[in-house]
XYZ file of N, CA and C in Angstrom:
774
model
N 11.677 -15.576 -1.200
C 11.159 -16.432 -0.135
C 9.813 -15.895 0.342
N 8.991 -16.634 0.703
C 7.895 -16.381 1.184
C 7.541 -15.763 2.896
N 6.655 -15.346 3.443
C 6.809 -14.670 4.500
C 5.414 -15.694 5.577
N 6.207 -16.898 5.929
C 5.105 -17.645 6.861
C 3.858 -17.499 7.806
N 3.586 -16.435 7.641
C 3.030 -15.530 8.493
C 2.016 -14.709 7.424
N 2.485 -14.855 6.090
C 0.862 -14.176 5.090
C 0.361 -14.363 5.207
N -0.432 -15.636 5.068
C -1.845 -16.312 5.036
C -2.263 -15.859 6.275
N -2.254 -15.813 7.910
C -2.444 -15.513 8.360
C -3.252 -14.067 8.212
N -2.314 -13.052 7.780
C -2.088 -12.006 8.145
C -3.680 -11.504 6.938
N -3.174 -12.344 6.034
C -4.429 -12.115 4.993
C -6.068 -12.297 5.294
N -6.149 -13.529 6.078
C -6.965 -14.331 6.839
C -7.941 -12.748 7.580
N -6.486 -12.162 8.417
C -7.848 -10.909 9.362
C -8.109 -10.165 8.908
N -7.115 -9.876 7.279
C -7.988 -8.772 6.436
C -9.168 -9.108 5.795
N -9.071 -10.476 5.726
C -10.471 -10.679 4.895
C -11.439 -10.602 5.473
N -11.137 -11.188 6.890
C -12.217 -11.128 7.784
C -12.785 -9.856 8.676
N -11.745 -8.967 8.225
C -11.720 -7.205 9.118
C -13.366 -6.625 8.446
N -14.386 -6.062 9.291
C -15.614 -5.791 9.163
C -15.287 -4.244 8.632
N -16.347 -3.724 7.303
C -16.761 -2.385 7.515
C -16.832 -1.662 8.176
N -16.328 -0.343 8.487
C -17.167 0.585 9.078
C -18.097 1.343 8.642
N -17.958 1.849 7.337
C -18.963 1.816 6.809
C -19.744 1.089 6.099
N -21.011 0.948 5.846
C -21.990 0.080 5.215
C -22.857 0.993 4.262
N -23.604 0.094 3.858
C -24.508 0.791 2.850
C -26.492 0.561 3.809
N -27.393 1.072 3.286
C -28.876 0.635 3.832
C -29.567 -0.078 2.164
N -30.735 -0.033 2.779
C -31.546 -0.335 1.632
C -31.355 -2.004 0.945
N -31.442 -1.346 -0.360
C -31.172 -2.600 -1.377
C -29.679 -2.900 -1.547
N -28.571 -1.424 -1.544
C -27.337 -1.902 -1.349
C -27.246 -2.985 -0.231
N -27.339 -3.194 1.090
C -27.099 -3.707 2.002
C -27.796 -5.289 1.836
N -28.924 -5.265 0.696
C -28.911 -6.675 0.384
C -27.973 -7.585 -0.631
N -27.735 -6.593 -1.187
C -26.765 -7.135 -2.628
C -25.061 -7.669 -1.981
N -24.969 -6.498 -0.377
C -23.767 -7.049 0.378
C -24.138 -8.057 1.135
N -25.037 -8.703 1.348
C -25.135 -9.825 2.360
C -25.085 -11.285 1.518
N -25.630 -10.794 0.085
C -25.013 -11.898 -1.195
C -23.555 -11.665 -1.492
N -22.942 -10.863 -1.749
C -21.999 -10.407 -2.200
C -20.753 -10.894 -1.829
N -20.781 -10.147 -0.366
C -19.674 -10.279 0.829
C -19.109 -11.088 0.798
N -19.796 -12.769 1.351
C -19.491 -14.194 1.374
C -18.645 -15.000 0.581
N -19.181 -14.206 -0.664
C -18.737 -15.098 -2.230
C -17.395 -14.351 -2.294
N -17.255 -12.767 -1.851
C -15.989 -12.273 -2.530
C -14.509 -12.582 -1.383
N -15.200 -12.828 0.385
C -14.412 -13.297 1.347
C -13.832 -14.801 0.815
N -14.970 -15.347 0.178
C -14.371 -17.015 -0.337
C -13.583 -16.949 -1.382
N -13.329 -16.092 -2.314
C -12.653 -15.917 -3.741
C -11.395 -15.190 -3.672
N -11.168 -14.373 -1.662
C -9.704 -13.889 -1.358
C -9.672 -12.397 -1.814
N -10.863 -11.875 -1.517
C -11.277 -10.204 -1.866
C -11.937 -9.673 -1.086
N -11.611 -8.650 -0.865
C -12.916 -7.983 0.372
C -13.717 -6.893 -0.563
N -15.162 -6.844 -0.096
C -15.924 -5.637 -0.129
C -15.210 -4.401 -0.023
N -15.356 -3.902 -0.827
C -14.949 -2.174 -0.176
C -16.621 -1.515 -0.663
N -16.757 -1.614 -1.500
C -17.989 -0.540 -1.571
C -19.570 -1.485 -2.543
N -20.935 -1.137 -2.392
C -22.072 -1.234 -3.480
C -22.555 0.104 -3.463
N -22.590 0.445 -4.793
C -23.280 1.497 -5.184
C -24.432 1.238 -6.484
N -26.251 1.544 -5.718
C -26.615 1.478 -7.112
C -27.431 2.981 -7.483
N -26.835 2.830 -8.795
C -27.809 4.187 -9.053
C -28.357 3.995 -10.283
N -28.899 4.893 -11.224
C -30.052 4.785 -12.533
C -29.300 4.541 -13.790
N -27.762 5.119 -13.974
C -27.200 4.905 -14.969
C -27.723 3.245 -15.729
N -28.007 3.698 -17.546
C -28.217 2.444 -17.899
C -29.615 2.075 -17.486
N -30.572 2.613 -16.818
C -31.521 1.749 -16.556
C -31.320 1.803 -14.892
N -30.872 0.965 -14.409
C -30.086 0.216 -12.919
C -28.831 -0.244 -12.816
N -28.068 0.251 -12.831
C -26.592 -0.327 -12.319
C -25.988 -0.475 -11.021
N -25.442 -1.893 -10.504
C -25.279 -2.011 -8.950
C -23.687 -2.286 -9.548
N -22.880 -1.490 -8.592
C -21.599 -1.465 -8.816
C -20.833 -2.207 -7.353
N -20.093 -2.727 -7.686
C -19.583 -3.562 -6.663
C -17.721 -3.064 -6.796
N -17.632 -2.394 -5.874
C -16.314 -2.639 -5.680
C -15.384 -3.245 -4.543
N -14.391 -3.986 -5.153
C -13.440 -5.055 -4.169
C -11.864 -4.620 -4.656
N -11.604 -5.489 -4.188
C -9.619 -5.760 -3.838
C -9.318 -6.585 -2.684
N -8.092 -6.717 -3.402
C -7.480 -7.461 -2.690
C -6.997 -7.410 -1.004
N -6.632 -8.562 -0.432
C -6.388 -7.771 1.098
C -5.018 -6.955 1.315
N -4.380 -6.295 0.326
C -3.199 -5.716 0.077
C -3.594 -3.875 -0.495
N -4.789 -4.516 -0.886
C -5.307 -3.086 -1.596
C -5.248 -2.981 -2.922
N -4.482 -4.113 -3.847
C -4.256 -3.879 -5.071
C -5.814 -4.778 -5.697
N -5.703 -4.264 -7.132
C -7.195 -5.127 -7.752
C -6.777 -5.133 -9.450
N -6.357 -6.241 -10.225
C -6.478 -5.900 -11.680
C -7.418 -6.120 -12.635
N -7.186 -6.493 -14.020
C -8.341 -6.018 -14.785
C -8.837 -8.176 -13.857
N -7.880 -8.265 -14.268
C -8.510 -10.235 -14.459
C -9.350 -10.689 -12.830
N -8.944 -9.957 -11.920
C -9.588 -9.829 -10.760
C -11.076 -9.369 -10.793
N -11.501 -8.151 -11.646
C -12.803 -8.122 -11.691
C -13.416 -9.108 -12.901
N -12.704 -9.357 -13.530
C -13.226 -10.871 -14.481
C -13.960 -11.840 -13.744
N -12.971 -12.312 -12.921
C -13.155 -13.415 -12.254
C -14.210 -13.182 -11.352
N -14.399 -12.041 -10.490
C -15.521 -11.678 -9.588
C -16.527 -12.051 -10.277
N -16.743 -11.119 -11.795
C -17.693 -11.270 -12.387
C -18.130 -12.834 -12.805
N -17.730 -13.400 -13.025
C -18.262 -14.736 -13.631
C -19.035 -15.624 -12.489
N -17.764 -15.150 -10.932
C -18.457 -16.175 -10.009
C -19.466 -14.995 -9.538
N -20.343 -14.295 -9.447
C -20.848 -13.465 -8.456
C -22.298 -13.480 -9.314
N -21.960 -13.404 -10.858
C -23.336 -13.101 -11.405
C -24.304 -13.998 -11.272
N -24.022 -15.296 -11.599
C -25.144 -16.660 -11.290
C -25.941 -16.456 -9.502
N -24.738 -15.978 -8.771
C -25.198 -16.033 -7.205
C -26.507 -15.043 -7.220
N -26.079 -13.892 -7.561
C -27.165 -13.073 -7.359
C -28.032 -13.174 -8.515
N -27.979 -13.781 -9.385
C -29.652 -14.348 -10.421
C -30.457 -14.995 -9.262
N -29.413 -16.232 -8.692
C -30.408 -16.633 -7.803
C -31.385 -16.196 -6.440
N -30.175 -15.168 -5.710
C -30.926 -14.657 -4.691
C -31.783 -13.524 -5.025
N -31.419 -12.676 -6.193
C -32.540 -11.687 -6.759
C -32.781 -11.092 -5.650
N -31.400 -10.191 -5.118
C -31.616 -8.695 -4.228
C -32.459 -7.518 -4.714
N -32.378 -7.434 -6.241
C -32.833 -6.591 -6.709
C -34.062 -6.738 -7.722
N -35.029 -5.965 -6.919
C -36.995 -6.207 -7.818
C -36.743 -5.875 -9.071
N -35.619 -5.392 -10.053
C -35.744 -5.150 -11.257
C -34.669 -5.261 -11.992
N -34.790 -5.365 -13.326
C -33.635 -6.086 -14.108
C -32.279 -4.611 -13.984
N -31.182 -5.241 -13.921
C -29.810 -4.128 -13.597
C -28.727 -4.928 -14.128
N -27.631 -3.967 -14.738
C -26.322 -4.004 -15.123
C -25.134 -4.289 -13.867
N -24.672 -5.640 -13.735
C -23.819 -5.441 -12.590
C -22.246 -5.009 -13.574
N -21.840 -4.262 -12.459
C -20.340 -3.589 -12.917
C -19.578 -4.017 -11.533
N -18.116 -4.682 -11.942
C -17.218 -4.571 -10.602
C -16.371 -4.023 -10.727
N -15.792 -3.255 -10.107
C -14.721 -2.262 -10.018
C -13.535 -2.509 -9.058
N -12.613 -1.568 -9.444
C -11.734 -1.605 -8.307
C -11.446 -0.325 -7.991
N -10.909 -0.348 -5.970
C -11.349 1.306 -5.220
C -11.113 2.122 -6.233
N -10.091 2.271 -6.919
C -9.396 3.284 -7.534
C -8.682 4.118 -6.627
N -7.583 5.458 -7.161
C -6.634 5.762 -6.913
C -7.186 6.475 -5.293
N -8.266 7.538 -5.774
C -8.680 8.245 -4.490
C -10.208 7.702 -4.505
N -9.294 6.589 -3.539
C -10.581 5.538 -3.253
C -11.144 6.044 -2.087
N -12.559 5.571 -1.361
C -13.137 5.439 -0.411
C -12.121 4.524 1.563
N -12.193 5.179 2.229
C -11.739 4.541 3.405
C -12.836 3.743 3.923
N -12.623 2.461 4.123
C -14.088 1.509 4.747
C -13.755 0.765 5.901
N -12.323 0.591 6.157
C -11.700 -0.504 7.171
C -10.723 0.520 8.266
N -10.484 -0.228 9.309
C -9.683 0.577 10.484
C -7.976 0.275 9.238
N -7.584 -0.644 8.218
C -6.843 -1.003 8.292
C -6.925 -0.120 6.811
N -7.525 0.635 6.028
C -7.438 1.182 5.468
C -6.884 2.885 5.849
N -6.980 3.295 7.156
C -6.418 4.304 7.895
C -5.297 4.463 8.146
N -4.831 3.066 8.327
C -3.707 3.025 8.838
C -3.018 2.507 7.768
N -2.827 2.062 6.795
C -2.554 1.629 5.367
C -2.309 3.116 4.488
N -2.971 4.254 4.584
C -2.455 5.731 3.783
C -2.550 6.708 4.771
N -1.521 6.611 5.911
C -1.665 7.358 7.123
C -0.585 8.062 6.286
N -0.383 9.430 6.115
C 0.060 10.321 5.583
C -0.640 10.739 4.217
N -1.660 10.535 3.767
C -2.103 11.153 2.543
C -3.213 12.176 3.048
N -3.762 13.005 1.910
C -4.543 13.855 2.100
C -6.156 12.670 2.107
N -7.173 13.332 2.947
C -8.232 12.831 2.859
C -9.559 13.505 2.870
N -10.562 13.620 3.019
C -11.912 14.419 3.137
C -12.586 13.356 3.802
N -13.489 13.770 4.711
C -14.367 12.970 5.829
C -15.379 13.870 5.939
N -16.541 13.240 5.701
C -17.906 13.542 6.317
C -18.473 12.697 7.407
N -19.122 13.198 8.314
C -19.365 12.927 9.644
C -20.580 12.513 9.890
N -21.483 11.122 10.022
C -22.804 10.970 10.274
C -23.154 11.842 11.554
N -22.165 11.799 12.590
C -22.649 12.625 13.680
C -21.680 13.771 14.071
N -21.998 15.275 14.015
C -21.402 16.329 13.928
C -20.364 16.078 15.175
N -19.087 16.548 14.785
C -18.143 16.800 15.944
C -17.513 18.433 15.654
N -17.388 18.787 16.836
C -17.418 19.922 17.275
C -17.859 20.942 16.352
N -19.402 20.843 16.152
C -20.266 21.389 15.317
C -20.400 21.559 13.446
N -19.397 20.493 13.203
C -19.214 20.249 11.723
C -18.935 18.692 11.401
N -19.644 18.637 9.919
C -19.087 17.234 9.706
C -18.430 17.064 8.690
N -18.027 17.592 7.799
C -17.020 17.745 7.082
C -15.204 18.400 7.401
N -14.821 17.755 7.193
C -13.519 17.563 7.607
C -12.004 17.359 6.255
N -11.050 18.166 6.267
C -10.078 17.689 5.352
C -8.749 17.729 5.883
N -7.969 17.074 5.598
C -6.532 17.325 5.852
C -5.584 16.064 5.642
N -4.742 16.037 6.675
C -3.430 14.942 6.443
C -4.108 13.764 7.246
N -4.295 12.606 6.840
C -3.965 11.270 7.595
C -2.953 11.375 8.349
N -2.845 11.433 9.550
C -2.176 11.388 10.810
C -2.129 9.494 11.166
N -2.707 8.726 10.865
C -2.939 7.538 11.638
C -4.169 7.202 12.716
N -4.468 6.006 13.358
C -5.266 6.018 14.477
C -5.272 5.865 15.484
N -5.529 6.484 16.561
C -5.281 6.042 17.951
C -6.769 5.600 18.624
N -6.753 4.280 19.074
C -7.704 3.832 19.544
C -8.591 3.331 18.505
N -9.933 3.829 19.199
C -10.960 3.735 18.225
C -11.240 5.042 16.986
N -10.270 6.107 16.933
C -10.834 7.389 16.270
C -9.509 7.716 15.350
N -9.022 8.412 14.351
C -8.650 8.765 13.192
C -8.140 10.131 13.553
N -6.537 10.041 13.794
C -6.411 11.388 13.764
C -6.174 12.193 12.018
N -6.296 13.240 12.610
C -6.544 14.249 10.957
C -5.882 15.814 11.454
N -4.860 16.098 10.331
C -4.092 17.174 10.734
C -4.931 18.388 9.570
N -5.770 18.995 9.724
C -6.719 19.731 8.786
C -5.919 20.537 8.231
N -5.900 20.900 6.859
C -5.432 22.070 6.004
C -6.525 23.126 5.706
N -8.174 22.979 6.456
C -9.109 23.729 5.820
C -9.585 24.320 7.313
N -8.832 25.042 8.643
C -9.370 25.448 9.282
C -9.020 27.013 9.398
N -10.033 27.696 10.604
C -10.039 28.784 10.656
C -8.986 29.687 11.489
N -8.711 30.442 12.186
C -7.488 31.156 13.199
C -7.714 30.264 14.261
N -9.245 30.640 14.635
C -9.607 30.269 16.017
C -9.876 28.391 16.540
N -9.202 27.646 15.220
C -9.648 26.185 15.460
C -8.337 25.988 15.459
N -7.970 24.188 16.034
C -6.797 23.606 15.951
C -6.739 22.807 15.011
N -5.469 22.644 14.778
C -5.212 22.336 13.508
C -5.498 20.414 13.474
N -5.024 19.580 14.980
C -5.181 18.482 15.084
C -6.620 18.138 15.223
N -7.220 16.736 14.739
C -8.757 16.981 15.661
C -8.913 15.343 15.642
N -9.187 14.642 16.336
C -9.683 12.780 16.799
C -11.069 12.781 16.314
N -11.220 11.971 15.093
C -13.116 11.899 14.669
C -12.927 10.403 15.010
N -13.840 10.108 15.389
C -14.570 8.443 15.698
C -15.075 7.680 14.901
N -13.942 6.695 14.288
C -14.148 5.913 13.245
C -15.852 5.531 12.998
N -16.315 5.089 13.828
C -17.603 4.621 13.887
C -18.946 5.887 13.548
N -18.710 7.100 14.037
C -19.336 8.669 13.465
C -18.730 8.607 11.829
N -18.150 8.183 11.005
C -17.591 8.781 9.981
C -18.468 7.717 8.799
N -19.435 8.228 7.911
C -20.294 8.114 7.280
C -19.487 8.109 5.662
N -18.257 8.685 5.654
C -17.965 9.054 4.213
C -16.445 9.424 4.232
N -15.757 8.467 3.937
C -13.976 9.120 3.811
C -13.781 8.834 2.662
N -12.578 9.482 1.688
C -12.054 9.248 0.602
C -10.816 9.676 0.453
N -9.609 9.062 -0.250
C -8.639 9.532 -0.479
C -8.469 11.226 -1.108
N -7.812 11.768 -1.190
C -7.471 12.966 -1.998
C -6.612 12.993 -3.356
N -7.076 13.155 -4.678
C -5.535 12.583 -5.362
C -4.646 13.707 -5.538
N -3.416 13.061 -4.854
C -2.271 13.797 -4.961
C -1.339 13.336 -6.132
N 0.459 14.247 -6.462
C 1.081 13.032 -7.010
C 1.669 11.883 -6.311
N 1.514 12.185 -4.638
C 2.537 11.136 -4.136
C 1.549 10.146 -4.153
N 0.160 10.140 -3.639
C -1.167 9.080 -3.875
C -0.663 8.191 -5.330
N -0.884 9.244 -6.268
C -0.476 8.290 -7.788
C 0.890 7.873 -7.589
N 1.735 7.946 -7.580
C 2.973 7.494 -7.893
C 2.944 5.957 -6.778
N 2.737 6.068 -5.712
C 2.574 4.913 -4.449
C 1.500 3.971 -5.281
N 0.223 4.361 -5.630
C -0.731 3.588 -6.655
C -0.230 2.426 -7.462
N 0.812 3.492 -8.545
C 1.487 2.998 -9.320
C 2.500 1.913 -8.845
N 2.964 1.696 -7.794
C 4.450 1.028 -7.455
C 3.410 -0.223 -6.914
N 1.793 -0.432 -5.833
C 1.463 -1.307 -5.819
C 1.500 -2.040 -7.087
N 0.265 -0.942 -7.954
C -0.276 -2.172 -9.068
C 1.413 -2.967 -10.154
N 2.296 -2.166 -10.180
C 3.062 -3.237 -10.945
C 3.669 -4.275 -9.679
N 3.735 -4.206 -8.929
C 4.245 -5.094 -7.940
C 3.027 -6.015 -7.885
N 1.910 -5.884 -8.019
C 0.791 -7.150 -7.976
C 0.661 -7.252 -9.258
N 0.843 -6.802 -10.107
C 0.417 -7.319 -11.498
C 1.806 -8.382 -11.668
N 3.175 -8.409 -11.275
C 4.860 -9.372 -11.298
C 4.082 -10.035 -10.381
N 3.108 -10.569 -9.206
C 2.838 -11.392 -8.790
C 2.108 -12.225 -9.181
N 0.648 -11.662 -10.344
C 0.019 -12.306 -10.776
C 0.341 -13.223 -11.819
N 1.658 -12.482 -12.404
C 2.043 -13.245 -13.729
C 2.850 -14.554 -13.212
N 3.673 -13.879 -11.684
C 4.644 -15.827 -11.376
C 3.542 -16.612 -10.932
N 2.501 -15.918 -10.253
C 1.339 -17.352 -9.934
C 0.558 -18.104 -11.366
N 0.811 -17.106 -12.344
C 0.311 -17.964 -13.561
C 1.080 -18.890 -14.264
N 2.791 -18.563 -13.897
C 3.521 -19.028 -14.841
C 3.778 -18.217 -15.442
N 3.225 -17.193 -15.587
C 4.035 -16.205 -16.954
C 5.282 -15.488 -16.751
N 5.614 -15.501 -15.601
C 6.935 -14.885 -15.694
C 7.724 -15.876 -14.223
N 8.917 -15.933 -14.634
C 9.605 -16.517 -13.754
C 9.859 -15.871 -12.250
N 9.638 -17.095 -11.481
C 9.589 -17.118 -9.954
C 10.452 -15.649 -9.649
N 10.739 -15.014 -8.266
C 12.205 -14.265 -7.615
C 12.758 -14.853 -7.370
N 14.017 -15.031 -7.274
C 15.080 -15.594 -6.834
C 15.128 -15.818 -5.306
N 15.531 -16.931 -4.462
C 15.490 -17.060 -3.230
C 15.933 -16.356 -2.363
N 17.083 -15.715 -3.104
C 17.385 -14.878 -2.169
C 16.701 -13.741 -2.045
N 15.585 -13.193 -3.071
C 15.220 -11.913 -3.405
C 14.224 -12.001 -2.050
N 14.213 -10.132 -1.169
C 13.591 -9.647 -0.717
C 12.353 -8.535 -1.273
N 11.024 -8.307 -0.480
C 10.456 -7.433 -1.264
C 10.646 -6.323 -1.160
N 11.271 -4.414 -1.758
C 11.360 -3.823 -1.566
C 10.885 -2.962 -0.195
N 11.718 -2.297 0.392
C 10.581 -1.858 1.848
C 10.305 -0.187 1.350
N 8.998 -0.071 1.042
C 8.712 1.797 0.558
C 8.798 2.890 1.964
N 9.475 1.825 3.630
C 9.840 3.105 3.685
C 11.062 3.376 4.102
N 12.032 2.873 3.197
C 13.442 3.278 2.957
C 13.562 3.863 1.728
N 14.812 4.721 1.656
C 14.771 5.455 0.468
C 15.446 4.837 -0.690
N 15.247 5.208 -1.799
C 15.844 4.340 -2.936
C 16.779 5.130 -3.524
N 17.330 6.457 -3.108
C 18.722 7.061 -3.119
C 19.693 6.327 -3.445
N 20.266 6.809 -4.592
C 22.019 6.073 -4.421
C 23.268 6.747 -3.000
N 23.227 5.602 -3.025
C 24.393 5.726 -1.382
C 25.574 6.740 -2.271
N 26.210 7.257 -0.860
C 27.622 7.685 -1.733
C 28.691 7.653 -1.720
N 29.415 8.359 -2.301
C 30.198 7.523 -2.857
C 31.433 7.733 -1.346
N 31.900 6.766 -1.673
C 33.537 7.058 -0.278
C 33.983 8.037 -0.419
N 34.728 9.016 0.341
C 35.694 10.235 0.258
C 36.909 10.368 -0.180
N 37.058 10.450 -0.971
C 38.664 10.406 -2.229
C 39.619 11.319 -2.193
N 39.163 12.363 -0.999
C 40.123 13.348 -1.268
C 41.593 12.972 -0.907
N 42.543 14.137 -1.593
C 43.982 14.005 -2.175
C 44.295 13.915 -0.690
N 45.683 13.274 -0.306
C 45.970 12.735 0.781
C 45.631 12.007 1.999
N 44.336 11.585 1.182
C 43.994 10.553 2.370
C 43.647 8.907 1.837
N 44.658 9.000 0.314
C 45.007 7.915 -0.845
C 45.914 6.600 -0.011
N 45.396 5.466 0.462
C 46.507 4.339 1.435
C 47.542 4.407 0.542
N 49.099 4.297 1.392
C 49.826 3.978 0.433
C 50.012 2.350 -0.388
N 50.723 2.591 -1.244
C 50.710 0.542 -2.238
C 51.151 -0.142 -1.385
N 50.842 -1.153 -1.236
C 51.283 -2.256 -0.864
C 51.903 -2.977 -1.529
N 52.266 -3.122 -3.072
C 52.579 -4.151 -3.508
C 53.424 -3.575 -4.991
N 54.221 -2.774 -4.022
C 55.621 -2.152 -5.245
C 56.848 -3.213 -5.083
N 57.815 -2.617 -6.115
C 59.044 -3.404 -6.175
C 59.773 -3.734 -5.373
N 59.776 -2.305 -4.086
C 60.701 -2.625 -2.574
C 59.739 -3.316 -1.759
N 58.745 -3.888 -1.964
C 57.783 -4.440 -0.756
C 57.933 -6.070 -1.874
N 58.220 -6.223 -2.733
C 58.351 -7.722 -3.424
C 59.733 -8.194 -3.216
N 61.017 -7.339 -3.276
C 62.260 -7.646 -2.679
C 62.675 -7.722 -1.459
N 61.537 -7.361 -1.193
C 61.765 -7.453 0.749
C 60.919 -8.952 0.952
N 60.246 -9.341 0.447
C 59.184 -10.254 0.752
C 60.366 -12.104 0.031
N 61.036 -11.300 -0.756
C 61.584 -12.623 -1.383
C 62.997 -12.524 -0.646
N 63.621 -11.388 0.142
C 64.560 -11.711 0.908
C 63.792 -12.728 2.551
N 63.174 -12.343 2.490
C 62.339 -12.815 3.629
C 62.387 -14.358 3.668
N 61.606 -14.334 2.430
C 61.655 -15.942 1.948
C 63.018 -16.756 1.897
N 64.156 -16.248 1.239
C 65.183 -16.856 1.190
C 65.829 -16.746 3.085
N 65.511 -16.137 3.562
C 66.056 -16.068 4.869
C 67.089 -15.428 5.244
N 67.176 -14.040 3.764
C 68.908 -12.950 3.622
C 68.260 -11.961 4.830
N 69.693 -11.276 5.151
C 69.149 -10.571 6.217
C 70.044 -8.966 5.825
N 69.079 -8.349 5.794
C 69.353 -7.006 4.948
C 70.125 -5.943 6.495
N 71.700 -5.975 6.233
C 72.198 -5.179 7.957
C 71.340 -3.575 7.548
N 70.974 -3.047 6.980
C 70.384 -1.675 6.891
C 69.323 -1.733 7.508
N 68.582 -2.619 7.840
C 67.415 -2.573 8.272
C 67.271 -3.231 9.439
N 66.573 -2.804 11.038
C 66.052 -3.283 12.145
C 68.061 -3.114 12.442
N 67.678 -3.393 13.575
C 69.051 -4.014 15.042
C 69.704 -4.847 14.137
């Protein structure tokens, strides 16, 4: 069954703004970019151009779930390249590439914080807080406007918790761990079984089917307690069937009751 309330929910991811941005010529290639990939049901996450090849402007997106497959940057590609022939962000001929975040991707959204609040991360700081801008540790989640971070890289004399200000933070990225990969892994086949029932290629879920919740455990339950004497006794032996058919006939057994 479907969850009446997606589209919605999809709607403010698409529409959820950067915190970080790019300057320059990146920041023109996103003002072409952006529009076309919000209309096609993808958000921006990153432009990067650098010399590889000549000029290469790399565009990376996904979905508002976080997942991205190969046929997703297909499709970017076909609608995105004609757009920017025409607006010609860039004074010289370049290789466009689209990508997806990848595993230890970049953080760009408040909803990307709160989406791998428990993984390891690294943060650099456009504006120094408490005299450094580099930063590593656990995704804690966010409170307010700022990102808490439980650091694994401090000294005796520092605390271990510290609040950086989403809006100061110039540069976040995932860390790859195995629990990062393995969680990776459980999106992309869960969006790749979606892409195939929206094509037809594989048959619908069943109505009754729910979508797994990752944060319950997938443990086998156990088993009941069997130990010796605490076995019910039968119900349904030979003196409990002769009692049941005297019953029936209406004999009345003097050994038993008043």
């Amino acid at each position: 069954m479907t969850d009446p309330t997606a589209g919605s929910v999809d709607a403010d991811l698409l529409a959820e703004p950067r915190l970080v941005v790019e300057p320059g010529a990146a920041a023109r290639v996103s003002a072409v970019a952006g529009p076309v990939l919000q209309g096609m049901g993808y958000r921006l996450v990153r432009i990067k151009i650098s010399a590889e090849a000549g000029c290469t402007v790399q565009i990376m997106a996904e979905r508002p779930d976080g997942t991205m497959q190969i046929e997703d940057c297909e499709a970017i590609s076909r609608a995105l390249s004609p757009v920017l022939d025409v607006a010609d962000p860039i004074a010289r001929a370049y290789r466009l590439e689209i990508s997806s975040p990848g595993i230890d991707r970049p953080l760009v959204r408040r909803s990307d914080f709160e989406r791998y609040a428990g993984h390891l991360v690294k943060v650099e700081m456009a504006v120094a807080h408490q005299g450094r801008k580099r930063f590593r540790g656990l995704l804690a989640g966010v409170e307010g406007d700022a990102v808490r971070l439980h650091r694994d890289d401090i000294r005796t004399d520092e605390d271990a918790d510290v609040l950086l200000v989403m809006e100061d933070i110039s540069d976040a990225r995932l860390i790859l761990t195995d629990e990062l990969i393995a969680e990776s892994m459980r999106r992309g086949k869960q969006a790749e079984r979606e892409l195939k029932q929206n094509l037809g290629l594989a048959p619908p879920p069943p109505p009754h089917a729910t979508k797994s919740d990752p944060a319950k455990s997938n443990k086998p339950k156990p088993k009941p307690d069997n130990k010796p004497g605490k076995k019910p006794e039968p119900t349904n032996t030979k003196k409990h069937r002769l009692a049941a058919e005297r019953l029936r006939r209406g004999d009345f057994d003097p050994t038993e009751g008043d």
